[in-house]
């Protein structure tokens, strides 16, 4: 019987499922939207019940579209955003804000309520902080836990488990409370290279209650991604998913890391595992590079041991808002309403439509002329790397009175270039510490446009490659399932066997000087904006 592997990805706006064969070819996929609540004070929340419902619907539809039977699914892998799930006794939902709504039990990764808690933690100077680039982010879980303990003490005290979203999903599927080394190392300060939590850190920052309990509520069993959990799918989960009880389920990954697994180890030209940087370009952007030894890069998260590829160290950077930053940017423009109507008529999103309009006007080769004197620092949700500054904000320079479509296209292009210059800073920081990046492998919906990929090559000066898979993040999760099933001895073997490098974009020599000048302007504006925000002027 032909074996297939199921990858399940829970992003910020939807749950997706994809069925892949043994060579990594996509047989069928489906998507179901999930609810997102935004409140003042940087609050962004979701419901674990809503997400599980969406996962089940997506899996059933993907299996149907793939034309396979449940018995053909030999292994299952999950990935998800690094959001905090709070569960009460028996797995019941608990409220995580003043909304009082029990269903809203997830603090989403992009929630910035814990900025002040992150500042307090960073002021302690604890040694564990060196493994998050020197400063913890409010996107991570211990600042959010500290916020809960201070503002929602009943929820904090009554919680049975605090889980990263990927670990919640594997628990729902298998009843296993094992945590993924990826989630707890990257977002919870677990020291994977020493296989321990830092008790002193938790006591110093105000979370001593977790240490008193020997960390039973945040994970005492930590395993590598791809490790088979429990006895596979429980009968209850199998019924809800429309699959077979006992099907192997792998320990999961954060969604961006699944994108890294689905791309950086692919067979083919343009670099190799240790010289490629994954650039997962979605609502946010995550960059991931692997090294054989621990490499400390200020402002870049990590190094994390075995967090993506077992046995290798990971450095993780990126931008807190990427695709979301471009969407936010272009919706400010007077021509947006008219452009949105035309995009809707064409059946595409506004950013996709603007990318096509830019291509009609000459594409990346004409970008300099189209953009003119517009400059954008798209840090609307802070700077994740290399400055680890959640207070950083966006800046636009060169605006005139032009309110036409050409100017909207120019603003879109300037925003994409701004993201590229941010990636250029991250690559520079890595190279300064001896990480030999020569290739960016891009995945994610916001990077699907050939124009965007060419601009990323031009702005960074690096080769930009893609996977042949239309769904590299889902593929990365399916690889976890293939490892859990025993089809591959390890994740590195699965990466090589199931993924392949596809389209390659090389930086344009003719635009190199222009982007060097624009990058200098980008850094000048960025420094000015940070000085204004911090009051240092």
Tab-separated table of C-alpha atoms in Angstrom, residues 160-161 177 179 210 213-220:
chain	number	residue	atom	x	y	z
A	160	UNK	CA	-3.392	22.843	34.586
A	161	UNK	CA	-0.991	23.293	31.640
A	177	UNK	CA	2.238	16.006	27.391
A	179	UNK	CA	6.948	19.172	24.593
A	210	UNK	CA	6.679	27.140	38.139
A	213	UNK	CA	6.256	22.638	40.848
A	214	UNK	CA	9.364	21.246	39.119
A	215	UNK	CA	8.051	22.784	35.870
A	216	UNK	CA	5.218	20.266	35.630
A	217	UNK	CA	2.916	22.846	34.016
A	218	UNK	CA	5.324	23.835	31.249
A	219	UNK	CA	6.912	20.487	30.412
A	220	UNK	CA	9.019	17.807	32.050
